[in-house]
Amino acid sequence: MEEFEKIEELVRVTGSSFEDATNALRACDGNIVDAMVYLEKLGKLNTGAAKTTGSTVDEKCRKAFEDVKKPAGKFVDFMAKNKLNIKKGDDTFATVPVGAAAVLGLVAPIAIPAAFVSMMCGYEYSFSGNEAGVDKANEVMGKAEEAAAKAKEAAEKAKDEFDKI
């Protein structure tokens, strides 16, 4: 560590002036610990300086954690408090927590195409619950059902064309 870096560190840790830190470091032949002791003996050590720096870091870390925790908590609440409902006509085939359905989609990637195919066979998917975002999720699910209906139509047309051959 060069002299200037040591002086900066002394100023940061002790809260002393740049001039006092320079004089202390030079009086102690560049030994930063001895320079701290020297400043303390002269009464130029600001004992709250290091604590203030530490608490500022703690506060920043705590704030960063809170900034992440809020949206993450909302996401977890949405996954736990809402349900995915699978119906065919008036019959309910299954009702599962959204979180479980998401895990199934991640663990068994075939589940997503299977859900799309089941939509082509008349199954309907919807979300229920009180959490914000359910309506938006149902809009997206409605669009997926429309796409499945169009895919079914296209498959039926292709089958009819094939049958003519």
CSV table of C-alpha atoms in Angstrom, one decimal, residues 4-159:
chain,number,residue,atom,x,y,z
A,4,PHE,CA,-1.3,8.1,-0.2
A,5,GLU,CA,-3.5,5.0,0.1
A,6,LYS,CA,-2.5,4.6,3.8
A,7,ILE,CA,-3.3,8.3,4.4
A,8,GLU,CA,-6.7,7.9,2.8
A,9,GLU,CA,-7.4,4.8,4.9
A,10,LEU,CA,-6.4,6.6,8.1
A,11,VAL,CA,-8.7,9.5,7.2
A,12,ARG,CA,-11.5,7.1,6.5
A,13,VAL,CA,-11.1,5.0,9.6
A,14,THR,CA,-10.1,7.6,12.1
A,15,GLY,CA,-12.1,10.6,10.9
A,16,SER,CA,-9.0,12.8,11.2
A,17,SER,CA,-8.0,15.5,8.8
A,18,PHE,CA,-5.8,14.6,5.8
A,19,GLU,CA,-3.0,16.7,7.3
A,20,ASP,CA,-3.2,15.0,10.7
A,21,ALA,CA,-3.2,11.6,9.1
A,22,THR,CA,-0.2,12.5,6.9
A,23,ASN,CA,1.8,13.8,9.9
A,24,ALA,CA,0.9,10.7,12.0
A,25,LEU,CA,1.9,8.3,9.3
A,26,ARG,CA,5.2,10.0,8.7
A,27,ALA,CA,5.9,10.2,12.5
A,28,CYS,CA,5.3,6.4,12.7
A,29,ASP,CA,7.5,5.5,9.7
A,30,GLY,CA,4.5,4.5,7.5
A,31,ASN,CA,3.0,2.0,10.1
A,32,ILE,CA,-0.7,2.5,9.8
A,33,VAL,CA,-1.6,0.9,13.2
A,34,ASP,CA,1.0,3.0,15.0
A,35,ALA,CA,-0.3,6.1,13.3
A,36,MET,CA,-3.8,5.3,14.6
A,37,VAL,CA,-2.4,5.0,18.1
A,38,TYR,CA,-0.5,8.2,17.6
A,39,LEU,CA,-3.6,10.1,16.5
A,40,GLU,CA,-5.5,8.7,19.5
A,41,LYS,CA,-2.8,10.0,21.9
A,42,LEU,CA,-3.0,13.4,20.3
A,43,GLY,CA,-6.8,13.3,20.8
A,44,LYS,CA,-7.4,13.5,17.0
A,45,LEU,CA,-9.1,10.2,16.7
A,46,ASN,CA,-12.8,10.4,15.8
A,47,THR,CA,-14.0,7.1,17.2
A,48,GLY,CA,-17.4,7.4,15.5
A,49,ALA,CA,-15.9,7.6,12.1
A,50,ALA,CA,-15.4,3.8,11.5
A,51,LYS,CA,-18.8,3.1,13.1
A,52,THR,CA,-20.5,5.5,10.8
A,53,THR,CA,-18.9,3.9,7.8
A,54,GLY,CA,-19.9,0.5,9.0
A,55,SER,CA,-23.5,1.5,9.8
A,56,THR,CA,-23.8,3.2,6.4
A,57,VAL,CA,-22.7,-0.1,4.7
A,58,ASP,CA,-25.2,-2.0,7.0
A,59,GLU,CA,-28.0,0.4,6.0
A,60,LYS,CA,-27.2,0.0,2.3
A,61,CYS,CA,-27.2,-3.8,2.6
A,62,ARG,CA,-30.4,-3.8,4.6
A,63,LYS,CA,-32.1,-1.4,2.0
A,64,ALA,CA,-30.9,-3.5,-0.9
A,65,PHE,CA,-32.3,-6.6,0.8
A,66,GLU,CA,-35.6,-4.9,1.4
A,67,ASP,CA,-35.7,-3.8,-2.3
A,68,VAL,CA,-35.4,-7.4,-3.3
A,69,LYS,CA,-37.6,-8.8,-0.6
A,70,LYS,CA,-40.7,-6.8,-1.5
A,71,PRO,CA,-41.2,-8.0,-5.1
A,72,ALA,CA,-39.9,-11.5,-4.2
A,73,GLY,CA,-42.5,-11.7,-1.4
A,74,LYS,CA,-45.3,-10.6,-3.8
A,75,PHE,CA,-44.2,-13.3,-6.2
A,76,VAL,CA,-44.2,-16.0,-3.5
A,77,ASP,CA,-47.6,-14.8,-2.3
A,78,PHE,CA,-49.0,-15.0,-5.8
A,79,MET,CA,-47.6,-18.5,-6.3
A,80,ALA,CA,-49.0,-19.7,-2.9
A,81,LYS,CA,-52.4,-18.0,-2.7
A,82,ASN,CA,-53.6,-18.5,-6.2
A,83,LYS,CA,-54.9,-21.6,-7.9
A,84,LEU,CA,-54.7,-22.9,-11.4
A,85,ASN,CA,-58.0,-24.5,-12.4
A,86,ILE,CA,-58.3,-27.0,-15.2
A,87,LYS,CA,-61.8,-27.7,-16.5
A,88,LYS,CA,-63.5,-29.4,-19.3
A,89,GLY,CA,-67.0,-28.2,-19.8
A,90,ASP,CA,-68.7,-27.9,-16.4
A,91,ASP,CA,-66.4,-30.5,-14.8
A,92,THR,CA,-63.3,-29.4,-12.8
A,93,PHE,CA,-60.4,-31.7,-13.7
A,94,ALA,CA,-57.9,-30.3,-11.2
A,95,THR,CA,-57.2,-27.3,-9.0
A,96,VAL,CA,-53.6,-26.8,-7.9
A,97,PRO,CA,-51.6,-24.0,-6.4
A,98,VAL,CA,-49.9,-21.9,-9.0
A,99,GLY,CA,-46.5,-22.6,-7.4
A,100,ALA,CA,-47.0,-26.3,-7.9
A,101,ALA,CA,-48.0,-25.8,-11.5
A,102,ALA,CA,-44.9,-23.7,-12.1
A,103,VAL,CA,-42.6,-26.3,-10.5
A,104,LEU,CA,-44.2,-29.0,-12.7
A,105,GLY,CA,-43.6,-26.8,-15.7
A,106,LEU,CA,-39.9,-26.5,-14.8
A,107,VAL,CA,-39.3,-30.1,-13.7
A,108,ALA,CA,-41.3,-31.7,-16.5
A,109,PRO,CA,-41.0,-29.4,-19.5
A,110,ILE,CA,-43.4,-31.7,-21.4
A,111,ALA,CA,-46.2,-30.3,-19.2
A,112,ILE,CA,-46.4,-27.1,-21.1
A,113,PRO,CA,-46.9,-28.6,-24.6
A,114,ALA,CA,-49.2,-31.1,-23.0
A,115,ALA,CA,-51.3,-28.3,-21.6
A,116,PHE,CA,-51.5,-26.7,-25.0
A,117,VAL,CA,-52.6,-30.0,-26.6
A,118,SER,CA,-55.2,-30.5,-23.9
A,119,MET,CA,-56.5,-27.0,-24.8
A,120,MET,CA,-57.0,-28.3,-28.3
A,121,CYS,CA,-59.1,-31.1,-26.8
A,122,GLY,CA,-61.4,-28.7,-25.0
A,123,TYR,CA,-59.7,-28.3,-21.6
A,124,GLU,CA,-59.8,-24.7,-20.2
A,125,TYR,CA,-57.2,-23.2,-17.8
A,126,SER,CA,-57.9,-20.3,-15.5
A,127,PHE,CA,-56.5,-18.7,-12.4
A,128,SER,CA,-58.4,-17.9,-9.3
A,129,GLY,CA,-57.4,-16.1,-6.1
A,130,ASN,CA,-57.3,-12.6,-4.6
A,131,GLU,CA,-53.8,-11.6,-5.5
A,132,ALA,CA,-53.2,-8.8,-8.0
A,133,GLY,CA,-52.2,-10.3,-11.4
A,134,VAL,CA,-54.8,-13.0,-11.6
A,135,ASP,CA,-56.8,-11.1,-14.2
A,136,LYS,CA,-53.8,-10.5,-16.3
A,137,ALA,CA,-52.8,-14.1,-16.1
A,138,ASN,CA,-56.3,-15.1,-17.2
A,139,GLU,CA,-56.0,-12.8,-20.2
A,140,VAL,CA,-52.8,-14.5,-21.2
A,141,MET,CA,-54.4,-17.9,-20.7
A,142,GLY,CA,-57.3,-16.8,-22.9
A,143,LYS,CA,-54.9,-15.9,-25.6
A,144,ALA,CA,-53.3,-19.4,-25.3
A,145,GLU,CA,-56.7,-21.0,-25.6
A,146,GLU,CA,-57.4,-18.9,-28.7
A,147,ALA,CA,-54.1,-20.1,-30.2
A,148,ALA,CA,-55.0,-23.7,-29.3
A,149,ALA,CA,-58.3,-23.3,-31.0
A,150,LYS,CA,-56.7,-22.0,-34.2
A,151,ALA,CA,-54.1,-24.8,-34.1
A,152,LYS,CA,-57.0,-27.3,-33.8
A,153,GLU,CA,-58.8,-25.7,-36.8
A,154,ALA,CA,-55.6,-25.9,-38.8
A,155,ALA,CA,-55.1,-29.5,-37.9
A,156,GLU,CA,-58.6,-30.4,-38.8
A,157,LYS,CA,-58.3,-28.6,-42.2
A,158,ALA,CA,-55.0,-30.5,-42.8
A,159,LYS,CA,-56.7,-33.8,-42.0
